[in-house]
Amino acid sequence: DIQLTQSPTSLSASVGDRITIACRASQTIGSHLNWYQQKPGEAPKLLVYAANRLQTGVPSRFGGSGSGTDFTLTISSLQPEDLATYYCQQSYILVTFGQGTRLEIK
Amino acid sequence: QVQLVESGGGVVQPGRSLRLSCAASEFTLSDYAMHWVRQAPGKGLEWVAVLSYDGDNKDYADSVKGRFTISRDNSDNSLYLQMNSLRAEDTAVYFCARDPSVTSYWYFDLWGRGTLVTVSS
């Protein structure tokens, strides 16, 4: 099985900050890496697919990068509505999710 | 409105069965691969199963293989998850999710709100 490890597991930042969340795969997965945002009590929402492709309708402050085993989700200027848990997901071999990164707004 | 709506959750005893449904609106389910993903209370996301767009291929997480079956009914545009031999560790909110990828880049662009399954005696 492919394991995904996200870091940090939790993060507190201020409005306007640039934040990055890392996702490391236990083996190379090419660009088979996607990112989701889940707000409390809601279903997950797709942000980025194929490592760096922004889903239609997602604000441009979100961006993804990386390939192989190391990936990053970046929020260029944090907004209050970005309070959520963020998950990476690989599809190189079946599907696994990272454990999540909880983002809090200071 | 394009949406997915799950139903069929509830409280069930260990060892019993339950069938979840996922109704699609404003799009044709059979044009897409479809997945089930679950989330135990307070925990992260866990992928459960996939059904290919043509219905020919299915795959499952090891944790449910041999107990759960994914299927689809094109006539009522619905996806199903038959869950047998349920265990306490199957307790979770179950989401159905649409996969628009036509290659191996599986990703989920539309999710339902989920249905809660509680396995308890």
Coordinates of C-alpha atoms in Angstrom, one line a residue:
Chain A
D1 CA 0.0 0.0 0.0
I2 CA 1.1 3.6 -0.7
Q3 CA 1.2 5.7 2.5
L4 CA 0.8 9.5 2.4
T5 CA 2.2 11.6 5.2
Q6 CA 1.1 15.2 5.6
S7 CA 2.9 17.9 7.5
P8 CA 2.2 19.7 9.7
T9 CA -0.8 17.9 11.2
S10 CA -2.1 21.2 12.4
L11 CA -1.4 24.8 11.6
S12 CA -2.4 28.2 12.9
A13 CA -2.0 31.2 10.7
S14 CA -3.2 34.8 10.3
V15 CA -5.3 36.2 7.5
G16 CA -3.1 37.2 4.6
D17 CA -0.3 34.7 5.5
R18 CA 1.2 32.4 2.9
I19 CA 0.9 28.8 4.1
T20 CA 2.2 25.5 2.7
I21 CA 1.1 22.0 3.5
A22 CA 3.4 19.1 2.5
C23 CA 2.4 15.6 1.5
R24 CA 5.0 12.9 1.1
A25 CA 4.3 9.5 -0.5
S26 CA 6.0 6.2 0.6
Q27 CA 6.9 5.5 -3.1
T28 CA 6.9 7.5 -6.3
I29 CA 3.4 8.3 -7.6
G30 CA 4.3 10.5 -10.6
S31 CA 1.7 13.3 -10.5
H32 CA -1.2 11.2 -9.3
L33 CA -1.9 13.5 -6.3
N34 CA -5.0 15.5 -5.5
W35 CA -5.9 17.9 -2.7
Y36 CA -9.2 18.4 -0.9
Q37 CA -10.6 20.9 1.6
Q38 CA -13.1 19.7 4.2
K39 CA -15.0 22.3 6.3
P40 CA -16.6 21.1 9.6
G41 CA -19.8 19.2 8.9
E42 CA -19.4 19.3 5.1
A43 CA -18.3 16.9 2.4
P44 CA -14.7 17.3 1.0
K45 CA -14.2 19.7 -1.9
L46 CA -11.7 19.2 -4.7
L47 CA -9.1 21.9 -4.9
V48 CA -6.3 20.6 -7.0
Y49 CA -5.9 17.5 -9.2
A50 CA -3.0 15.8 -11.0
A51 CA -0.6 17.6 -8.6
N52 CA -1.0 21.1 -10.0
R53 CA -4.2 21.6 -11.9
L54 CA -6.7 23.9 -10.2
Q55 CA -10.2 22.7 -10.2
T56 CA -12.7 25.0 -11.9
G57 CA -14.2 27.6 -9.5
V58 CA -11.4 27.3 -6.9
P59 CA -9.8 30.6 -6.0
S60 CA -6.5 31.3 -7.5
R61 CA -4.8 31.7 -4.1
F62 CA -4.7 27.9 -4.0
G63 CA -2.0 26.1 -5.8
G64 CA -0.4 22.7 -6.0
S65 CA 3.1 21.5 -6.9
G66 CA 5.4 18.6 -6.8
S67 CA 5.9 15.2 -8.4
G68 CA 7.4 11.8 -7.5
T69 CA 7.1 11.6 -3.8
D70 CA 6.9 15.2 -2.5
F71 CA 4.0 17.5 -3.0
T72 CA 2.8 20.9 -1.7
L73 CA -0.4 22.7 -1.4
T74 CA 0.0 26.5 -1.0
I75 CA -2.5 29.2 0.0
S76 CA -0.9 32.4 -1.1
S77 CA -3.0 34.7 1.1
L78 CA -5.0 33.1 3.8
Q79 CA -8.7 34.1 4.1
P80 CA -11.1 33.5 7.0
E81 CA -13.1 31.0 5.0
D82 CA -10.1 28.8 4.5
L83 CA -10.6 27.4 8.0
A84 CA -10.8 23.6 7.2
T85 CA -8.9 20.3 7.2
Y86 CA -6.9 19.6 4.1
Y87 CA -6.3 16.2 2.7
C88 CA -4.0 14.9 0.0
Q89 CA -5.0 11.8 -2.0
Q90 CA -3.1 9.5 -4.3
S91 CA -4.4 7.4 -7.2
Y92 CA -1.2 5.8 -8.5
I93 CA -2.3 2.5 -6.9
L94 CA -5.9 2.4 -5.9
V95 CA -6.6 5.3 -3.5
T96 CA -5.2 6.5 -0.2
F97 CA -5.6 9.7 1.7
G98 CA -3.2 11.5 3.9
Q99 CA -4.1 11.9 7.6
G100 CA -5.2 15.5 7.1
T101 CA -3.9 18.9 8.2
R102 CA -6.1 21.1 10.4
L103 CA -5.8 24.8 9.6
E104 CA -6.9 27.3 12.2
I105 CA -7.1 31.1 11.7
K106 CA -5.4 33.2 14.4
Chain B
Q1 CA -28.9 21.0 -9.7
V2 CA -26.0 18.6 -10.2
Q3 CA -25.8 16.6 -7.0
L4 CA -25.4 13.3 -5.3
V5 CA -27.7 12.2 -2.4
E6 CA -26.9 9.2 -0.2
S7 CA -29.4 7.3 1.9
G8 CA -29.8 4.0 3.7
G9 CA -27.6 4.6 6.7
G10 CA -28.7 3.8 10.3
V11 CA -27.9 1.7 13.3
V12 CA -27.2 -2.0 12.7
Q13 CA -25.9 -4.8 14.8
P14 CA -22.5 -6.4 14.2
G15 CA -22.7 -9.2 11.6
R16 CA -25.8 -7.8 9.9
S17 CA -26.1 -6.2 6.5
L18 CA -27.0 -2.8 5.1
R19 CA -27.4 -1.3 1.6
L20 CA -26.5 2.3 0.9
S21 CA -27.9 4.2 -2.1
C22 CA -26.6 7.2 -3.9
A23 CA -28.9 9.0 -6.3
A24 CA -27.5 11.2 -9.0
S25 CA -29.3 14.3 -10.3
E26 CA -28.8 16.3 -13.5
F27 CA -26.1 14.0 -14.8
T28 CA -25.8 10.4 -16.0
L29 CA -24.1 8.2 -13.5
S30 CA -22.9 5.7 -16.1
D31 CA -20.8 8.4 -17.8
Y32 CA -18.4 8.4 -14.8
A33 CA -16.4 6.2 -12.5
M34 CA -18.0 6.3 -9.1
H35 CA -16.5 5.7 -5.6
W36 CA -17.5 5.3 -2.0
V37 CA -15.4 7.0 0.6
R38 CA -16.0 6.8 4.4
Q39 CA -15.0 8.8 7.4
A40 CA -15.2 7.4 10.9
P41 CA -16.3 9.9 13.6
G42 CA -13.5 12.5 14.2
K43 CA -11.2 10.7 11.8
G44 CA -9.8 11.1 8.3
L45 CA -11.0 9.9 4.9
E46 CA -10.8 6.3 3.9
W47 CA -11.4 5.1 0.3
V48 CA -13.8 2.1 0.2
A49 CA -14.6 1.1 -3.4
V50 CA -14.7 2.1 -7.1
L51 CA -16.9 1.1 -10.0
S52 CA -15.6 2.0 -13.5
Y53 CA -17.8 4.1 -15.8
D54 CA -18.6 1.1 -18.0
G55 CA -19.4 -1.1 -15.0
D56 CA -16.9 -3.7 -16.0
N57 CA -14.3 -3.1 -13.3
K58 CA -14.7 -2.9 -9.5
D59 CA -12.1 -2.6 -6.8
Y60 CA -12.1 -2.5 -3.0
A61 CA -10.0 -1.5 0.0
D62 CA -8.6 -4.5 1.8
S63 CA -10.6 -3.6 4.9
V64 CA -13.9 -4.3 3.1
K65 CA -12.9 -6.8 0.4
G66 CA -15.2 -9.8 0.4
R67 CA -17.8 -8.1 2.6
F68 CA -18.9 -5.0 0.5
T69 CA -20.1 -4.9 -3.1
I70 CA -20.4 -1.8 -5.2
S71 CA -23.0 -1.7 -8.0
R72 CA -25.1 0.6 -10.2
D73 CA -28.6 0.7 -11.6
N74 CA -28.6 2.8 -14.8
S75 CA -32.4 2.8 -15.0
D76 CA -32.7 4.8 -11.8
N77 CA -29.3 6.6 -12.1
S78 CA -28.2 5.3 -8.7
L79 CA -25.1 3.8 -7.1
Y80 CA -25.2 1.2 -4.3
L81 CA -23.0 -0.2 -1.6
Q82 CA -24.1 -3.6 -0.2
M83 CA -22.4 -4.0 3.1
N84 CA -22.4 -7.5 4.7
S85 CA -20.9 -8.9 7.9
L86 CA -20.6 -5.4 9.4
R87 CA -18.1 -4.7 12.1
A88 CA -17.9 -1.9 14.7
E89 CA -14.9 -0.5 12.7
D90 CA -17.2 0.1 9.7
T91 CA -19.0 2.9 11.7
A92 CA -18.6 6.0 9.6
V93 CA -20.2 8.6 7.4
Y94 CA -20.3 7.1 3.9
F95 CA -19.9 9.5 0.9
C96 CA -20.4 8.7 -2.7
A97 CA -18.1 10.6 -5.1
R98 CA -18.0 11.2 -8.8
D99 CA -14.7 10.7 -10.7
P100 CA -14.5 12.6 -14.0
S101 CA -11.1 11.2 -15.0
V102 CA -10.8 9.1 -18.1
T103 CA -7.3 7.9 -17.2
S104 CA -5.8 6.5 -14.0
Y105 CA -5.8 10.0 -12.4
W106 CA -8.7 9.2 -10.1
Y107 CA -10.1 12.2 -8.4
F108 CA -13.4 13.2 -7.0
D109 CA -15.1 16.4 -8.3
L110 CA -18.6 15.9 -6.8
W111 CA -19.5 14.5 -3.4
G112 CA -22.7 13.8 -1.6
R113 CA -23.4 15.0 1.9
G114 CA -22.9 11.5 3.3
T115 CA -25.0 9.0 5.3
L116 CA -24.1 7.7 8.7
V117 CA -23.7 4.0 9.4
T118 CA -23.4 3.0 13.1
V119 CA -22.5 -0.6 13.8
S120 CA -23.3 -1.4 17.4
S121 CA -25.1 -4.0 19.6

